[in-house]
Coordinates of C-alpha atoms and ligand atoms in Angstrom, one line a residue:
X11 CA 18.1 -10.2 5.3
X12 CA 19.5 -13.6 4.0
X13 CA 20.4 -13.8 0.7
X14 CA 22.0 -17.2 0.5
X15 CA 21.4 -20.1 2.9
X16 CA 24.5 -22.3 2.1
X17 CA 27.2 -19.7 2.8
X18 CA 28.4 -18.0 5.9
X19 CA 26.5 -14.9 6.7
X20 CA 29.5 -13.0 6.2
X21 CA 29.5 -13.4 2.6
X22 CA 26.1 -12.0 2.4
X23 CA 27.3 -8.6 3.8
X24 CA 28.6 -7.5 0.2
X25 CA 25.4 -8.6 -1.6
X26 CA 23.4 -6.7 1.2
X27 CA 25.3 -3.6 0.9
X28 CA 25.0 -3.5 -3.2
X29 CA 21.2 -4.1 -2.8
X30 CA 21.0 -1.0 -0.1
X31 CA 23.6 0.9 -2.4
X32 CA 21.0 0.6 -5.3
X33 CA 18.6 3.0 -3.5
X34 CA 21.0 5.4 -2.0
X35 CA 23.4 6.0 -4.8
X36 CA 22.3 4.5 -8.0
X37 CA 23.9 5.4 -11.2
X38 CA 20.2 5.6 -12.5
X39 CA 19.8 8.8 -10.2
X40 CA 19.3 11.8 -12.0
X41 CA 17.6 10.0 -15.0
X42 CA 13.9 11.2 -15.6
X43 CA 11.3 11.3 -12.8
X44 CA 7.4 11.7 -12.9
X45 CA 5.9 13.4 -14.6
X46 CA 6.9 11.9 -17.9
X47 CA 6.4 13.8 -21.0
X48 CA 7.1 13.6 -24.4
X49 CA 10.3 14.8 -25.5
X50 CA 10.0 14.0 -29.2
X51 CA 13.3 12.7 -29.3
X52 CA 13.7 9.0 -30.8
X53 CA 15.8 6.5 -29.1
X54 CA 17.9 3.6 -30.9
X55 CA 16.4 0.1 -30.5
X56 CA 18.0 -1.8 -27.8
X57 CA 19.2 1.4 -26.6
X58 CA 16.4 2.6 -24.4
X59 CA 18.4 4.5 -21.6
X60 CA 19.5 6.5 -24.6
X61 CA 22.9 5.0 -24.6
X62 CA 24.7 2.1 -26.2
X63 CA 23.7 -1.1 -24.7
X64 CA 26.5 -3.7 -24.3
X65 CA 28.8 -1.0 -23.7
X66 CA 31.8 -2.9 -21.9
X67 CA 33.5 -0.6 -21.6
X68 CA 32.6 2.8 -22.6
X69 CA 31.4 2.7 -25.9
X70 CA 29.8 5.5 -28.1
X71 CA 26.5 6.6 -27.8
X72 CA 24.4 6.2 -31.0
X73 CA 20.6 7.6 -30.7
X74 CA 21.8 9.6 -27.5
X75 CA 19.0 12.0 -27.2
X76 CA 20.1 15.8 -27.1
X77 CA 19.9 17.3 -23.5
X78 CA 16.3 17.5 -22.6
X79 CA 14.9 20.7 -22.8
X80 CA 11.4 21.8 -21.4
X81 CA 11.1 24.0 -24.5
X82 CA 10.3 20.9 -26.7
X83 CA 8.3 19.1 -24.1
X84 CA 4.6 18.1 -25.3
X85 CA 2.4 16.3 -23.0
X86 CA 1.7 12.7 -23.5
X87 CA -1.3 12.1 -26.0
X88 CA -2.7 9.2 -24.2
X89 CA -4.4 11.1 -21.5
X90 CA -3.5 8.9 -18.7
X91 CA -2.1 11.8 -16.6
X92 CA -3.8 14.4 -14.5
X93 CA -2.6 17.5 -16.1
X94 CA -2.7 19.6 -12.7
X95 CA -0.7 17.0 -11.1
X96 CA 1.3 15.3 -14.0
X97 CA 0.3 12.1 -11.8
X98 CA -0.7 9.0 -13.0
X99 CA -4.1 7.7 -11.6
X100 CA -3.9 5.6 -8.7
X101 CA -6.0 2.3 -8.6
X102 CA -6.9 0.8 -5.6
X103 CA -5.3 -2.8 -5.3
X104 CA -8.7 -4.7 -5.9
X105 CA -8.8 -3.0 -9.5
X106 CA -5.3 -4.1 -10.6
X107 CA -5.2 -6.8 -13.5
X108 CA -3.0 -8.6 -11.5
X109 CA -2.7 -9.9 -8.0
X110 CA 0.3 -8.7 -6.0
X111 CA -0.2 -11.3 -3.4
X112 CA -0.3 -14.7 -5.2
X113 CA 1.7 -15.9 -8.5
X114 CA -0.2 -16.1 -11.7
X115 CA 1.3 -15.8 -14.8
X116 CA -0.1 -12.9 -17.0
X117 CA -2.7 -13.9 -19.9
X118 CA -0.9 -13.4 -23.3
X119 CA -1.3 -14.8 -26.6
X120 CA 1.5 -17.0 -28.4
X121 CA 3.6 -15.1 -31.0
X122 CA 6.2 -17.6 -32.3
X123 CA 7.7 -19.2 -29.2
X124 CA 7.0 -16.1 -26.8
X125 CA 4.1 -16.0 -24.7
X126 CA 1.1 -18.0 -24.1
X127 CA 2.3 -20.7 -21.6
X128 CA 5.5 -21.0 -23.0
X129 CA 8.6 -20.6 -21.3
X130 CA 10.1 -17.2 -21.3
X131 CA 12.5 -16.5 -23.8
X132 CA 16.2 -15.1 -23.8
X133 CA 17.0 -12.5 -26.1
X134 CA 21.1 -12.1 -26.2
X135 CA 22.3 -8.5 -27.3
X136 CA 25.4 -9.3 -29.7
X137 CA 25.3 -5.8 -31.2
X138 CA 28.3 -4.6 -29.9
X139 CA 30.2 -7.7 -30.4
X140 CA 33.2 -7.1 -32.7
X141 CA 32.9 -10.0 -35.0
X142 CA 29.8 -12.5 -34.6
X143 CA 30.8 -16.1 -36.0
X144 CA 30.3 -19.7 -34.8
X145 CA 33.0 -19.5 -32.3
X146 CA 31.4 -16.3 -30.7
X147 CA 27.9 -18.0 -30.2
X148 CA 29.3 -20.1 -27.6
X149 CA 28.9 -17.3 -25.2
X150 CA 25.2 -17.6 -25.6
X151 CA 25.0 -21.6 -25.6
X152 CA 25.7 -22.6 -29.0
X153 CA 28.7 -25.0 -29.5
X154 CA 29.7 -25.5 -33.1
X155 CA 31.7 -28.7 -34.2
X156 CA 33.4 -27.9 -37.5
X157 CA 34.4 -31.5 -38.3
X158 CA 31.1 -32.6 -38.1
X159 CA 29.2 -29.4 -39.0
X160 CA 27.0 -29.9 -36.0
X161 CA 25.8 -27.7 -33.5
X162 CA 25.5 -28.7 -29.7
X163 CA 22.8 -26.5 -28.1
X164 CA 23.2 -26.2 -24.3
X165 CA 20.0 -25.8 -21.8
X166 CA 20.9 -22.1 -21.3
X167 CA 21.1 -21.3 -25.1
X168 CA 19.7 -17.9 -25.9
X169 CA 16.5 -18.3 -28.1
X170 CA 17.2 -14.9 -29.9
X171 CA 20.2 -12.7 -30.6
X172 CA 20.1 -8.9 -31.5
X173 CA 22.7 -8.0 -34.3
X174 CA 21.6 -4.6 -34.9
X175 CA 22.2 -4.2 -38.5
X176 CA 24.2 -7.2 -39.2
X177 CA 23.0 -10.1 -41.3
X178 CA 25.4 -13.1 -40.3
X179 CA 27.0 -15.0 -43.0
X180 CA 27.2 -18.7 -41.8
X181 CA 24.2 -21.0 -41.3
X182 CA 22.6 -20.5 -38.0
X183 CA 21.7 -23.4 -35.6
X184 CA 18.2 -24.4 -36.0
X185 CA 16.7 -23.0 -32.8
X186 CA 18.1 -19.5 -32.8
X187 CA 16.6 -16.5 -34.6
X188 CA 18.0 -13.1 -35.1
X189 CA 16.4 -9.6 -34.5
X190 CA 17.5 -6.9 -36.6
X191 CA 16.6 -3.2 -37.1
X192 CA 13.8 -2.6 -39.8
X193 CA 15.7 -1.6 -42.5
X194 CA 18.0 -4.6 -42.1
X195 CA 15.3 -6.9 -42.1
X196 CA 13.5 -5.4 -45.3
X197 CA 17.0 -6.4 -47.4
X198 CA 17.3 -9.6 -45.8
X199 CA 16.3 -12.7 -47.8
X200 CA 15.7 -15.3 -45.0
X201 CA 12.5 -13.9 -43.4
X202 CA 12.1 -17.1 -41.4
X203 CA 15.3 -16.4 -39.3
X204 CA 15.3 -12.7 -39.2
X205 CA 12.7 -10.4 -37.5
X206 CA 12.3 -6.7 -37.0
X207 CA 12.6 -4.9 -34.2
X208 CA 11.5 -0.9 -33.7
X209 CA 11.0 1.7 -31.4
X210 CA 7.4 2.6 -31.2
X211 CA 7.8 6.1 -32.3
X212 CA 9.4 4.9 -35.4
X213 CA 7.1 2.2 -36.1
X214 CA 6.2 1.6 -39.7
X215 CA 3.6 -0.9 -40.6
X216 CA 4.7 -1.1 -44.1
X217 CA 7.9 -2.9 -42.6
X218 CA 6.7 -5.6 -40.9
X219 CA 6.9 -9.6 -40.6
X220 CA 3.8 -11.8 -40.9
X221 CA 4.9 -13.9 -38.1
X222 CA 7.1 -11.8 -35.6
X223 CA 7.8 -8.3 -34.9
X224 CA 9.0 -6.6 -31.8
X225 CA 8.1 -3.2 -30.7
X226 CA 9.9 -1.1 -27.9
X227 CA 8.4 1.1 -25.4
X228 CA 10.1 3.3 -23.0
X229 CA 7.3 3.1 -20.1
X230 CA 6.2 6.6 -18.7
X231 CA 9.4 8.1 -19.1
X232 CA 10.1 11.8 -20.9
X233 CA 11.9 10.0 -23.7
X234 CA 9.2 7.5 -24.4
X235 CA 6.8 9.6 -25.8
X236 CA 3.1 9.6 -25.7
X237 CA 1.6 5.8 -25.8
X238 CA -1.8 5.8 -27.6
X239 CA -3.4 2.5 -26.5
X240 CA -5.3 2.4 -29.6
X241 CA -2.2 2.1 -31.7
X242 CA -2.2 -1.0 -34.0
X243 CA 0.3 -2.9 -32.2
X244 CA -1.6 -3.5 -29.3
X245 CA -3.5 -6.8 -29.6
X246 CA -1.7 -7.5 -33.1
X247 CA -1.3 -11.2 -33.3
X248 CA 2.3 -11.0 -34.5
X249 CA 3.6 -8.4 -32.4
X250 CA 6.0 -8.7 -29.2
X251 CA 6.4 -5.9 -26.9
X252 CA 9.7 -5.1 -25.4
X253 CA 9.2 -2.9 -22.3
X254 CA 11.8 -0.9 -20.4
X255 CA 11.8 2.5 -18.9
X256 CA 14.5 5.2 -18.6
X257 CA 13.0 6.3 -15.5
X258 CA 15.0 6.0 -12.1
X259 CA 12.2 3.7 -10.8
X260 CA 12.2 1.6 -14.2
X261 CA 11.0 -1.5 -12.7
X262 CA 8.0 -0.1 -11.3
X263 CA 7.2 2.1 -14.6
X264 CA 7.4 -1.2 -16.2
X265 CA 4.8 -2.7 -14.0
X266 CA 2.8 0.3 -14.3
X267 CA 2.7 -0.4 -17.7
X268 CA 1.6 -4.2 -17.3
X269 CA -1.4 -2.5 -15.3
X270 CA -2.3 -0.4 -18.0
X271 CA -2.0 -3.3 -20.4
X272 CA -4.3 -5.3 -18.3
X273 CA -6.9 -2.9 -17.8
X274 CA -7.4 -2.5 -21.8
X275 CA -7.2 -6.3 -22.4
X276 CA -3.9 -5.9 -24.3
X277 CA -2.5 -9.4 -24.4
X278 CA 0.9 -9.1 -26.6
X279 CA 3.6 -11.1 -24.9
X280 CA 6.4 -8.8 -23.2
X281 CA 10.1 -9.0 -23.3
X282 CA 11.6 -7.3 -20.3
X283 CA 14.5 -5.1 -21.4
X284 CA 16.8 -3.9 -18.8
X285 CA 20.3 -2.1 -19.1
X286 CA 22.7 -1.6 -16.2
X287 CA 25.0 1.4 -15.6
X288 CA 26.9 -0.2 -12.5
X289 CA 30.4 -1.0 -12.6
X290 CA 30.9 -4.7 -11.1
X291 CA 29.5 -8.4 -11.9
X292 CA 27.9 -8.0 -8.4
X293 CA 26.4 -4.8 -9.0
X294 CA 25.1 -5.9 -12.5
X295 CA 23.9 -9.0 -11.3
X296 CA 21.5 -7.3 -8.2
X297 CA 20.5 -4.7 -10.8
X298 CA 19.2 -7.1 -13.4
X299 CA 18.0 -9.5 -10.6
X300 CA 15.9 -6.9 -8.8
X301 CA 14.7 -5.0 -12.0
X302 CA 13.6 -8.3 -13.9
X303 CA 13.0 -10.8 -11.1
X304 CA 10.5 -8.9 -9.2
X305 CA 8.2 -8.6 -12.2
X306 CA 8.5 -12.6 -13.2
X307 CA 7.7 -13.6 -9.7
X308 CA 4.5 -11.5 -10.4
X309 CA 3.9 -13.4 -13.5
X310 CA 4.9 -10.5 -15.4
X311 CA 7.1 -11.1 -18.5
X312 CA 7.4 -13.4 -21.4
X313 CA 11.2 -13.1 -22.1
X314 CA 14.4 -11.0 -20.9
X315 CA 17.1 -8.8 -22.9
X316 CA 19.6 -7.5 -20.5
X317 CA 22.0 -5.1 -21.6
X318 CA 24.6 -2.1 -20.5
X319 CA 24.4 1.4 -20.9
X320 CA 27.6 3.4 -21.8
X321 CA 28.0 4.3 -18.2
X322 CA 28.6 1.1 -17.3
X323 CA 31.7 -0.9 -16.9
X324 CA 33.0 -4.6 -16.3
X325 CA 36.3 -4.3 -14.6
X326 CA 36.4 -8.0 -14.1
X327 CA 34.0 -11.0 -15.3
X328 CA 34.3 -12.6 -11.5
X329 CA 31.3 -12.3 -9.6
X330 CA 32.0 -12.6 -5.7
X331 CA 30.7 -16.1 -4.1
X332 CA 30.6 -19.5 -5.7
X333 CA 29.6 -20.1 -9.4
X334 CA 29.8 -23.1 -11.2
X335 CA 29.1 -21.2 -14.7
X336 CA 31.8 -20.5 -17.3
X337 CA 32.4 -17.1 -17.8
X338 CA 35.0 -16.2 -20.5
X339 CA 33.4 -12.7 -21.5
X340 CA 30.4 -10.2 -20.9
X341 CA 28.3 -12.1 -23.2
X342 CA 28.2 -15.1 -21.5
X343 CA 28.1 -13.3 -18.0
X344 CA 24.8 -11.7 -19.3
X345 CA 23.4 -15.0 -20.9
X346 CA 24.4 -16.8 -17.7
X347 CA 22.5 -14.1 -15.5
X348 CA 19.6 -14.3 -17.6
X349 CA 19.0 -17.9 -17.2
X350 CA 19.6 -18.1 -13.5
X351 CA 17.0 -15.0 -13.0
X352 CA 14.6 -17.2 -14.8
X353 CA 15.7 -20.3 -13.0
X354 CA 15.5 -18.4 -9.5
X355 CA 12.0 -17.2 -10.1
X356 CA 11.2 -20.7 -11.4
X357 CA 9.9 -19.6 -14.5
X358 CA 12.1 -21.4 -16.8
X359 CA 14.5 -24.3 -15.5
X360 CA 17.8 -24.9 -17.1
X361 CA 20.1 -26.4 -14.5
X362 CA 19.6 -28.4 -11.3
X363 CA 17.7 -26.9 -8.5
X364 CA 19.2 -27.0 -4.8
X365 CA 16.9 -26.3 -2.0
X366 CA 18.7 -26.0 1.5
X367 CA 18.1 -24.9 5.2
X368 CA 19.8 -22.1 6.8
X369 CA 21.4 -24.5 9.3
X370 CA 21.2 -24.2 12.7
X371 CA 22.3 -26.0 16.6
X372 CA 20.8 -29.2 15.4
X373 CA 22.6 -29.2 11.8
X374 CA 24.4 -32.5 12.0
X375 CA 27.0 -32.0 8.9
X376 CA 28.9 -29.1 7.4
X377 CA 25.8 -27.8 5.3
X378 CA 28.1 -25.7 3.2
X379 CA 30.9 -28.2 2.4
X380 CA 28.3 -31.0 1.9
X381 CA 26.1 -28.7 -0.3
X382 CA 29.3 -27.8 -2.7
X383 CA 30.0 -31.6 -2.7
X384 CA 26.6 -32.6 -3.9
X385 CA 26.4 -29.6 -6.3
X386 CA 29.8 -30.3 -7.8
X387 CA 28.7 -33.8 -9.2
X388 CA 24.8 -33.1 -9.9
X389 CA 24.9 -29.8 -11.4
X390 CA 24.4 -31.0 -14.9
X391 CA 21.1 -32.4 -14.0
X392 CA 18.8 -30.0 -15.6
X393 CA 15.2 -29.5 -13.6
X394 CA 16.3 -32.1 -10.9
X395 CA 15.5 -30.6 -7.5
X396 CA 17.5 -31.8 -4.5
X397 CA 16.9 -30.8 -0.7
X398 CA 20.2 -31.0 1.7
X399 CA 18.8 -30.3 5.0
X400 CA 20.8 -30.3 8.2
X401 CA 18.5 -32.5 10.5
X402 CA 15.8 -35.0 10.4
X403 CA 13.5 -33.3 13.0
X404 CA 12.5 -30.4 10.7
X405 CA 14.4 -31.0 7.5
X406 CA 11.7 -33.2 5.8
X407 CA 9.0 -30.8 6.5
X408 CA 11.0 -27.8 5.0
X409 CA 12.0 -29.6 1.9
X410 CA 9.6 -28.2 -0.3
X411 CA 8.7 -29.8 -3.6
X412 CA 12.4 -31.3 -3.9
X413 CA 12.5 -34.5 -5.8
X414 CA 15.3 -36.0 -3.7
X415 CA 16.3 -35.1 -0.1
X416 CA 19.8 -35.7 1.6
X417 CA 18.9 -35.3 5.5
X418 CA 21.2 -35.4 8.5
X419 CA 19.6 -38.1 10.7
X420 CA 22.4 -38.6 13.5
X421 CA 26.1 -37.5 13.9
X422 CA 27.8 -39.1 10.7
X423 CA 24.4 -40.4 9.5
X424 CA 22.5 -39.2 6.5
X425 CA 18.7 -40.3 5.7
X426 CA 18.0 -40.3 1.7
X427 CA 14.5 -39.2 0.6
X428 CA 12.7 -39.6 -2.9
X429 CA 10.1 -37.0 -2.7
X430 CA 8.7 -37.3 0.8
X431 CA 9.3 -41.0 1.2
X432 CA 12.4 -42.3 3.2
X433 CA 14.4 -44.6 0.7
X434 CA 17.7 -45.2 2.6
X435 CA 18.1 -44.6 6.4
X436 CA 21.2 -43.8 8.5
X437 CA 23.8 -44.1 5.6
X438 CA 27.2 -43.6 6.3
X439 CA 28.0 -39.7 5.6
X440 CA 31.4 -41.0 3.9
X441 CA 29.4 -42.7 1.1
X442 CA 26.1 -40.6 1.4
X443 CA 26.7 -38.8 -2.0
X444 CA 27.7 -41.9 -3.7
X445 CA 24.2 -43.4 -2.6
X446 CA 22.4 -40.3 -3.8
X447 CA 23.9 -40.8 -7.0
X448 CA 22.7 -44.2 -7.1
X449 CA 19.3 -43.2 -5.8
X450 CA 19.2 -40.6 -9.0
X451 CA 20.3 -43.4 -11.3
X452 CA 17.5 -45.7 -10.1
X453 CA 15.0 -43.2 -10.7
X454 CA 16.2 -42.2 -14.2
X455 CA 17.1 -38.9 -13.0
X456 CA 20.8 -39.3 -13.8
X457 CA 22.6 -38.6 -16.9
X458 CA 26.6 -38.7 -17.0
X459 CA 28.3 -35.2 -17.4
X460 CA 29.0 -34.4 -21.1
Ligands
LIG515 S1 16.0 -28.4 8.9 FE1 17.0 -29.0 11.0 S2 19.2 -28.1 11.0 FE2 18.3 -27.3 9.2 S3 17.5 -25.1 9.8 FE3 16.2 -26.6 10.1 S4 16.0 -27.7 12.1 FE4 17.9 -26.6 11.7

């Protein structure tokens, strides 16, 4: 298994171990398993695992369902299950409403900035932030300059924040919108900035925005309740579905919900909600990436919201390996992770993209050191794709759709490409990075770092 092509294989071992650990001793194990039945318990919004989200460290658990008792189980009412086996019906691959073998984004209608052909949105859960002011919004990509009373919006700025029951007492940046509980939304005067979110079991059509509503579904879990697909939220043109699952196989449960939606022609946009119960940044990263990335790679999902259960911890903010992103608190870590997952799945590009060969006996320079050098000077070039390839024999053919290529063409020599075309041959490697910057400038792909 290779997880990074620009680091020595031994640096991949901890990542591989964390990946395997997910399936051996996951903190999710012990959560509900199929069959999924309705306990009748309600779960607080953004608390779909029955615990406080963003709980770093341990936080109280509002909305935690009482111990599950079979006495109170009722069968789901949506009639999907075989009542003898409590299993969902199996569909042959040919009947799936999406192809597991090729990428095609799921069809959804647009609700505000979510769905359709728009890039997936990022929802930042700030409900556990002690104080939310202009300064705190830096963690999710908004920088406030008091002197000019202006906001700078970074490329990786969250599109929505969830604040629970809080209305903010300062003017928000123009692009940022706030998600709150329905009772708070009812009392709020600015209905252009604030939008309600409710859990399906608590959905009240009387408390509804004309333009944008969020409804959460806990997919096929015992806490999630029965889902009636003729419910008015489905195909309602102002409703975005927020899918998660408290099952241990959450990603598969959510994917199954996409199948059920597709079969019924339900086209509401979908936000993927994932909570982590792990302890270290690396574990959280892998959890978020595997749970949401697998779905995004299949074209499923119009946004993501990442959070934490009350079992989680964040003992340090620093993930192993290289990172070029500032991480000053868990909210920034989470926001960076959300945008990095979207970048890695190529569903929303917010930073420079690097394509690199794995290196081999033909490699003509220190690939790691060179990649780090190029990255250090170009990592602010949003959307530019740069390939760094070890040799000219196979490198150009493996550059995929890179905009620019930096390819070893002899000892101490580099050949630079624009797309597939050679533009500078056998440049001295001592000046090749400068030459690459020159090439970026000539092609209007360069901006100065801010
Ligand atoms: S591009 Fe060249 S150096 Fe890089 S892995 Fe392929 S053959 Fe080896």
